[in-house]
CSV table of C-alpha atoms in Angstrom, one decimal:
chain,number,residue,atom,x,y,z
A,1,MET,CA,96.9,82.2,137.6
A,2,ASN,CA,98.9,81.6,140.8
A,3,TYR,CA,96.5,82.8,143.5
A,4,SER,CA,99.0,82.2,146.2
A,5,SER,CA,100.8,85.3,144.9
A,6,PHE,CA,97.9,87.4,146.2
A,7,ILE,CA,98.6,86.3,149.8
A,8,PHE,CA,101.4,89.0,150.1
A,9,PRO,CA,99.2,91.9,148.8
A,10,ALA,CA,96.5,90.8,151.2
A,11,CYS,CA,99.0,90.9,154.0
A,12,ALA,CA,100.0,94.4,153.0
A,13,TRP,CA,96.2,95.4,152.9
A,14,ILE,CA,95.5,94.0,156.4
A,15,LEU,CA,98.9,94.4,158.3
A,16,SER,CA,100.3,97.8,156.8
A,17,PRO,CA,98.6,99.9,159.6
A,18,LEU,CA,100.5,97.8,162.2
A,19,LEU,CA,103.8,99.3,160.9
A,20,PHE,CA,103.0,102.7,162.4
A,21,GLY,CA,102.1,101.1,165.5
A,22,VAL,CA,105.4,99.2,165.8
A,23,ILE,CA,107.3,102.5,165.1
A,24,ASN,CA,105.3,104.3,167.9
A,25,ARG,CA,105.6,101.5,170.4
A,26,VAL,CA,109.5,101.5,170.0
A,27,LYS,CA,109.5,105.2,170.5
A,28,SER,CA,107.3,105.0,173.5
A,29,ILE,CA,109.7,102.3,175.0
A,30,PHE,CA,112.7,104.6,174.5
A,31,ALA,CA,110.6,107.6,176.0
A,32,GLY,CA,109.8,105.4,179.0
A,33,ARG,CA,106.0,105.7,178.5
A,34,LYS,CA,103.2,103.4,177.7
A,35,GLY,CA,102.3,105.0,174.4
A,36,PRO,CA,99.3,104.4,172.1
A,37,SER,CA,98.2,100.8,171.1
A,38,VAL,CA,100.0,99.2,168.1
A,39,PHE,CA,96.4,99.0,166.6
A,40,GLN,CA,95.7,102.8,167.0
A,41,LEU,CA,95.7,103.5,163.2
A,42,TYR,CA,93.0,100.9,162.8
A,43,PHE,CA,90.9,102.7,165.3
A,44,ASP,CA,91.6,106.0,163.8
A,45,ILE,CA,90.7,104.9,160.3
A,46,PHE,CA,87.6,103.3,161.4
A,47,LYS,CA,86.6,106.3,163.3
A,48,LEU,CA,87.3,108.5,160.3
A,49,LEU,CA,85.3,106.3,157.9
A,50,GLN,CA,82.1,106.8,160.1
A,51,LYS,CA,82.3,110.6,159.9
A,52,GLY,CA,81.7,113.0,157.1
A,53,SER,CA,84.2,115.0,155.1
A,54,VAL,CA,84.2,118.8,155.3
A,55,TYR,CA,85.3,120.8,152.2
A,56,SER,CA,86.1,124.4,152.0
A,57,ARG,CA,84.2,126.6,149.6
A,58,THR,CA,87.5,127.4,147.8
A,59,THR,CA,88.2,123.9,146.8
A,60,THR,CA,87.2,122.1,143.6
A,61,LEU,CA,86.6,118.5,142.4
A,62,VAL,CA,90.3,117.9,142.8
A,63,THR,CA,90.0,117.8,146.6
A,64,ARG,CA,87.2,115.2,146.3
A,65,LEU,CA,89.1,112.9,144.0
A,66,ALA,CA,92.6,113.1,145.1
A,67,PRO,CA,92.3,110.7,148.3
A,68,SER,CA,90.7,108.0,146.1
A,69,VAL,CA,93.5,108.4,143.5
A,70,ILE,CA,96.1,108.2,146.2
A,71,LEU,CA,94.8,105.3,147.7
A,72,THR,CA,94.2,103.5,144.3
A,73,CYS,CA,97.7,104.1,143.3
A,74,LEU,CA,99.0,102.6,146.5
A,75,ILE,CA,96.7,99.4,146.3
A,76,LEU,CA,97.8,99.0,142.7
A,77,ALA,CA,101.5,99.3,143.8
A,78,THR,CA,101.2,96.4,146.1
A,79,LEU,CA,100.2,94.1,143.4
A,80,ILE,CA,103.4,94.9,141.5
A,81,LEU,CA,105.7,94.3,144.3
A,82,PRO,CA,107.1,90.8,145.0
A,83,TRP,CA,107.4,89.5,148.5
A,84,GLY,CA,110.1,87.4,149.7
A,85,GLY,CA,111.4,86.0,146.4
A,86,MET,CA,107.8,85.0,145.1
A,87,SER,CA,106.3,86.6,142.1
A,88,ALA,CA,104.0,89.4,142.4
A,89,PRO,CA,100.5,89.0,141.0
A,90,VAL,CA,101.3,91.5,138.2
A,91,THR,CA,104.7,91.1,136.8
A,92,PHE,CA,106.3,92.0,133.4
A,93,SER,CA,109.7,93.4,132.3
A,94,GLY,CA,110.1,97.0,133.4
A,95,ASP,CA,107.5,96.8,135.9
A,96,PHE,CA,109.8,98.7,138.4
A,97,ILE,CA,109.2,101.9,136.4
A,98,LEU,CA,105.4,101.4,136.8
A,99,LEU,CA,105.8,101.0,140.4
A,100,ILE,CA,107.9,104.2,140.7
A,101,TYR,CA,105.4,106.1,138.6
A,102,LEU,CA,102.3,104.8,140.6
A,103,LEU,CA,104.1,106.2,143.8
A,104,GLY,CA,104.8,109.4,141.7
A,105,LEU,CA,101.2,109.8,140.6
A,106,ALA,CA,100.0,109.3,144.3
A,107,ARG,CA,102.4,112.2,145.3
A,108,PHE,CA,101.1,114.3,142.4
A,109,ALA,CA,97.7,113.8,143.7
A,110,THR,CA,98.7,114.8,147.3
A,111,VAL,CA,100.4,118.0,146.0
A,112,LEU,CA,97.2,118.9,144.0
A,113,LEU,CA,95.2,118.4,147.1
A,114,ALA,CA,97.3,120.6,149.0
A,115,LEU,CA,97.3,123.4,146.2
A,116,ASP,CA,93.6,123.1,145.6
A,117,THR,CA,92.8,124.4,149.1
A,118,GLY,CA,94.3,127.8,148.2
A,119,SER,CA,96.4,128.0,151.4
A,120,ALA,CA,100.0,129.3,151.1
A,121,PHE,CA,100.7,127.3,154.2
A,122,GLU,CA,99.9,123.9,152.5
A,123,GLY,CA,101.4,125.2,149.2
A,124,MET,CA,104.6,125.6,151.2
A,125,GLY,CA,104.5,121.9,152.3
A,126,ALA,CA,103.7,120.9,148.7
A,127,SER,CA,106.8,122.8,147.5
A,128,ARG,CA,109.0,121.0,149.9
A,129,GLU,CA,107.6,117.7,149.0
A,130,VAL,CA,108.2,118.1,145.2
A,131,GLN,CA,111.8,119.3,145.9
A,132,PHE,CA,112.6,116.3,148.0
A,133,ALA,CA,110.9,113.9,145.6
A,134,ALA,CA,113.0,115.2,142.8
A,135,LEU,CA,116.1,114.5,144.7
A,136,ALA,CA,114.9,111.0,146.0
A,137,GLU,CA,113.9,109.5,142.8
A,138,PRO,CA,117.5,109.3,141.3
A,139,ALA,CA,118.6,107.4,144.2
A,140,LEU,CA,115.7,105.0,143.9
A,141,PHE,CA,116.4,104.6,140.1
A,142,LEU,CA,120.1,104.0,140.5
A,143,GLY,CA,119.6,101.5,143.0
A,144,PHE,CA,117.2,99.6,140.6
A,145,LEU,CA,119.9,100.0,137.9
A,146,VAL,CA,122.5,98.4,140.0
A,147,LEU,CA,120.3,95.4,140.9
A,148,ILE,CA,119.3,95.1,137.2
A,149,LEU,CA,122.9,94.8,136.1
A,150,HIS,CA,123.6,92.4,139.0
A,151,THR,CA,120.7,90.0,138.3
A,152,GLY,CA,120.3,90.6,134.5
A,153,SER,CA,116.6,90.9,135.0
A,154,LEU,CA,114.2,93.8,134.2
A,155,GLY,CA,111.3,92.7,136.3
A,156,LEU,CA,110.8,93.3,140.0
A,157,SER,CA,109.9,89.6,140.6
A,158,ASP,CA,113.1,88.4,138.7
A,159,ILE,CA,115.2,91.1,140.4
A,160,SER,CA,114.0,89.9,143.9
A,161,SER,CA,114.3,86.2,143.3
A,162,GLY,CA,117.8,86.7,141.5
A,163,ILE,CA,119.3,88.0,144.8
A,164,SER,CA,120.4,85.4,147.3
A,165,ILE,CA,122.8,85.0,150.3
A,166,THR,CA,125.6,84.1,147.9
A,167,ASP,CA,125.3,87.6,146.4
A,168,TRP,CA,125.8,89.0,149.9
A,169,GLN,CA,128.9,87.0,150.2
A,170,THR,CA,130.2,88.2,146.7
A,171,SER,CA,128.8,91.5,146.3
A,172,ALA,CA,128.2,92.8,149.7
A,173,ALA,CA,129.7,96.3,149.1
A,174,LEU,CA,127.2,96.9,146.2
A,175,LEU,CA,124.2,95.7,148.0
A,176,VAL,CA,125.2,97.5,151.3
A,177,MET,CA,125.4,100.8,149.3
A,178,VAL,CA,122.0,100.2,147.7
A,179,SER,CA,120.5,99.3,151.0
A,180,PHE,CA,121.6,102.4,152.7
A,181,ALA,CA,120.6,104.6,149.8
A,182,TRP,CA,117.1,102.9,149.9
A,183,PHE,CA,116.8,103.3,153.7
A,184,PHE,CA,117.4,107.0,153.3
A,185,ILE,CA,114.6,107.1,150.5
A,186,LEU,CA,112.4,105.2,152.7
A,187,LEU,CA,112.6,107.9,155.6
A,188,THR,CA,112.2,110.6,153.0
A,189,GLU,CA,109.2,109.1,151.1
A,190,ASN,CA,107.4,108.3,154.3
A,191,SER,CA,108.1,111.7,156.1
A,192,ARG,CA,110.0,110.0,159.0
A,193,ILE,CA,112.5,111.6,161.1
A,194,PRO,CA,115.2,113.0,160.5
A,195,VAL,CA,113.4,114.1,157.4
A,196,ASP,CA,110.1,115.1,158.6
A,197,ASP,CA,108.1,114.6,161.8
A,198,PRO,CA,104.6,113.2,161.4
A,199,ASN,CA,103.7,114.2,164.9
A,200,THR,CA,104.6,118.0,164.6
A,201,HIS,CA,102.4,120.8,163.8
A,202,LEU,CA,105.0,123.5,163.7
A,203,GLU,CA,104.4,125.4,160.6
A,204,LEU,CA,108.0,126.1,159.6
A,205,THR,CA,109.0,122.3,159.7
A,206,MET,CA,105.9,120.5,158.5
A,207,ILE,CA,106.0,118.8,155.0
A,208,HIS,CA,103.6,115.9,154.6
A,209,GLU,CA,101.2,116.8,157.5
A,210,VAL,CA,100.6,120.3,156.2
A,211,MET,CA,99.6,119.1,152.9
A,212,ILE,CA,96.5,117.0,154.4
A,213,LEU,CA,95.5,119.5,157.0
A,214,ASP,CA,92.1,120.2,155.0
A,215,ALA,CA,91.4,116.6,154.8
A,216,SER,CA,88.9,115.2,157.0
A,217,GLY,CA,86.5,112.2,157.5
A,218,PRO,CA,86.7,109.2,154.9
A,219,ASP,CA,89.2,111.3,152.7
A,220,LEU,CA,91.7,111.4,155.6
A,221,ALA,CA,91.1,107.8,156.2
A,222,TYR,CA,92.0,107.0,152.8
A,223,ILE,CA,95.1,109.1,153.0
A,224,GLU,CA,96.3,107.7,156.2
A,225,TYR,CA,95.6,104.1,155.1
A,226,ALA,CA,97.5,105.0,151.7
A,227,SER,CA,100.5,106.3,153.9
A,228,SER,CA,100.6,102.8,155.7
A,229,LEU,CA,100.7,100.9,152.3
A,230,LYS,CA,103.4,103.4,151.1
A,231,LEU,CA,105.7,102.5,154.2
A,232,TRP,CA,104.8,98.7,153.5
A,233,ILE,CA,106.1,99.1,149.9
A,234,PHE,CA,109.4,100.9,150.7
A,235,SER,CA,109.9,98.6,153.6
A,236,GLY,CA,109.3,95.6,151.3
A,237,LEU,CA,111.8,96.7,148.8
A,238,LEU,CA,114.3,96.7,151.6
A,239,VAL,CA,113.4,93.5,153.0
A,240,ASN,CA,113.7,91.9,149.5
A,241,LEU,CA,117.0,93.1,149.2
A,242,VAL,CA,118.5,92.6,152.8
A,243,VAL,CA,116.8,89.2,153.7
A,244,PRO,CA,117.0,87.2,150.6
A,245,LEU,CA,115.9,84.0,152.3
A,246,ARG,CA,114.0,81.5,150.1
A,247,PHE,CA,111.7,78.6,151.6
A,248,GLU,CA,109.5,75.9,149.9
A,249,ALA,CA,106.8,76.1,152.5
A,250,LEU,CA,104.7,79.1,151.8
A,251,TRP,CA,103.9,79.8,155.5
A,252,GLN,CA,107.6,80.1,156.2
A,253,GLN,CA,108.1,82.5,153.4
A,254,VAL,CA,105.3,84.7,154.5
A,255,ALA,CA,106.4,84.5,158.2
A,256,VAL,CA,110.1,85.6,157.4
A,257,PHE,CA,108.9,88.3,155.3
A,258,ILE,CA,106.5,89.7,157.7
A,259,ILE,CA,109.0,89.5,160.5
A,260,GLY,CA,111.6,91.3,158.4
A,261,MET,CA,108.9,94.0,157.6
A,262,PHE,CA,108.5,94.6,161.4
A,263,PHE,CA,112.3,94.5,161.9
A,264,VAL,CA,112.9,97.2,159.6
A,265,ASN,CA,110.1,99.3,161.3
A,266,VAL,CA,111.8,98.9,164.6
A,267,ILE,CA,114.9,100.2,163.2
A,268,ILE,CA,113.0,103.3,162.1
A,269,GLY,CA,111.5,103.6,165.5
A,270,ILE,CA,115.2,103.5,167.0
A,271,VAL,CA,116.2,106.0,164.6
A,272,GLU,CA,113.5,108.4,165.3
A,273,SER,CA,114.1,107.8,169.1
A,274,VAL,CA,117.8,108.8,168.9
A,275,MET,CA,118.1,111.3,166.3
A,276,ALA,CA,116.7,114.8,165.9
A,277,ARG,CA,115.1,116.2,162.8
A,278,PHE,CA,117.5,117.6,160.3
A,279,LYS,CA,117.5,121.3,159.3
A,280,LEU,CA,115.8,121.8,155.9
A,281,LEU,CA,118.9,122.7,154.3
A,282,GLN,CA,120.5,119.5,155.5
A,283,ILE,CA,117.9,117.2,154.0
A,284,PRO,CA,119.0,117.8,150.2
A,285,ILE,CA,122.5,116.9,151.3
A,286,MET,CA,121.2,113.5,152.7
A,287,LEU,CA,119.3,112.8,149.6
A,288,ILE,CA,122.2,113.7,147.3
A,289,SER,CA,124.3,111.5,149.3
A,290,SER,CA,121.9,108.6,148.9
A,291,ALA,CA,122.1,109.3,145.0
A,292,ALA,CA,125.8,109.2,145.3
A,293,LEU,CA,126.0,105.9,147.0
A,294,GLY,CA,123.8,104.4,144.2
A,295,LEU,CA,126.1,106.1,141.5
A,296,ILE,CA,129.3,104.8,143.2
A,297,ALA,CA,127.7,101.3,143.3
A,298,LEU,CA,126.7,101.6,139.6
A,299,MET,CA,130.1,102.6,138.5
A,300,ILE,CA,131.7,99.7,140.6
A,301,LYS,CA,129.4,97.3,138.7
A,302,LEU,CA,130.0,98.9,135.2
A,303,LEU,CA,133.8,98.7,135.8
A,304,GLY,CA,133.4,95.1,136.3
A,305,TYR,CA,134.6,94.7,139.9
A,306,TYR,CA,131.7,92.5,140.7
A,307,GLN,CA,130.5,90.2,138.0
């Protein structure tokens, strides 16, 4: 077993909360204020772990188990995702399907958590989450299909290592379309502006935040940490595609990948600073457009314009 492959999941487990800090710091700079520390999520998680969870009398065992299921799914997903062209600790043909379904299982557990409270308010957020997820997953799958045809590989690690700078020179149009589609999916899956605003508590606009309103203590800590891992995973998919740099020295590979991760989240912070949130009826249009980009790229590949 190549133990060096565990360095990248370990980076995800340790550094993922910093991504939210980077986004908030960029937004603070644009707003002309100091803002919270980039380590604020670490402080919040540590504080929540020291408290006790409070459960409504209407909830069942689902509410107690869901946060652990969500966190477990995201931790397992980090073991499947390759980092910077290096093989993931767990890799096999078709493992991208397992990655997507682990993310789907975490979402399913979140929806069950919201519905188990018996609150119509949280049920509203759950229905929106499921609707947008159903529109986002085709774009994610289509992007993978394009990359599978382009690299001739079915494993995530082989797909990642099969993309190089040369591919960006010869097939830039395909990769740009997949990159834009996946960036829109990143914003959607992680409840970022213009799809959702993680800082709002307006009941008519909330999606993710409303589903976890009843979570508290360690349960909320698990969910917040899992959210940071999810952001790391989707950012990692984008970095592997857009920054296909390969280095023989392990420390160089780690450094370049982490810099790429933070750069993606700087872009997210800029997007959130210069854009307003979309109306709910506009979000499906954006997601359908993302799927259309993936479909166009797939058709171009199938028609043989790019070999």
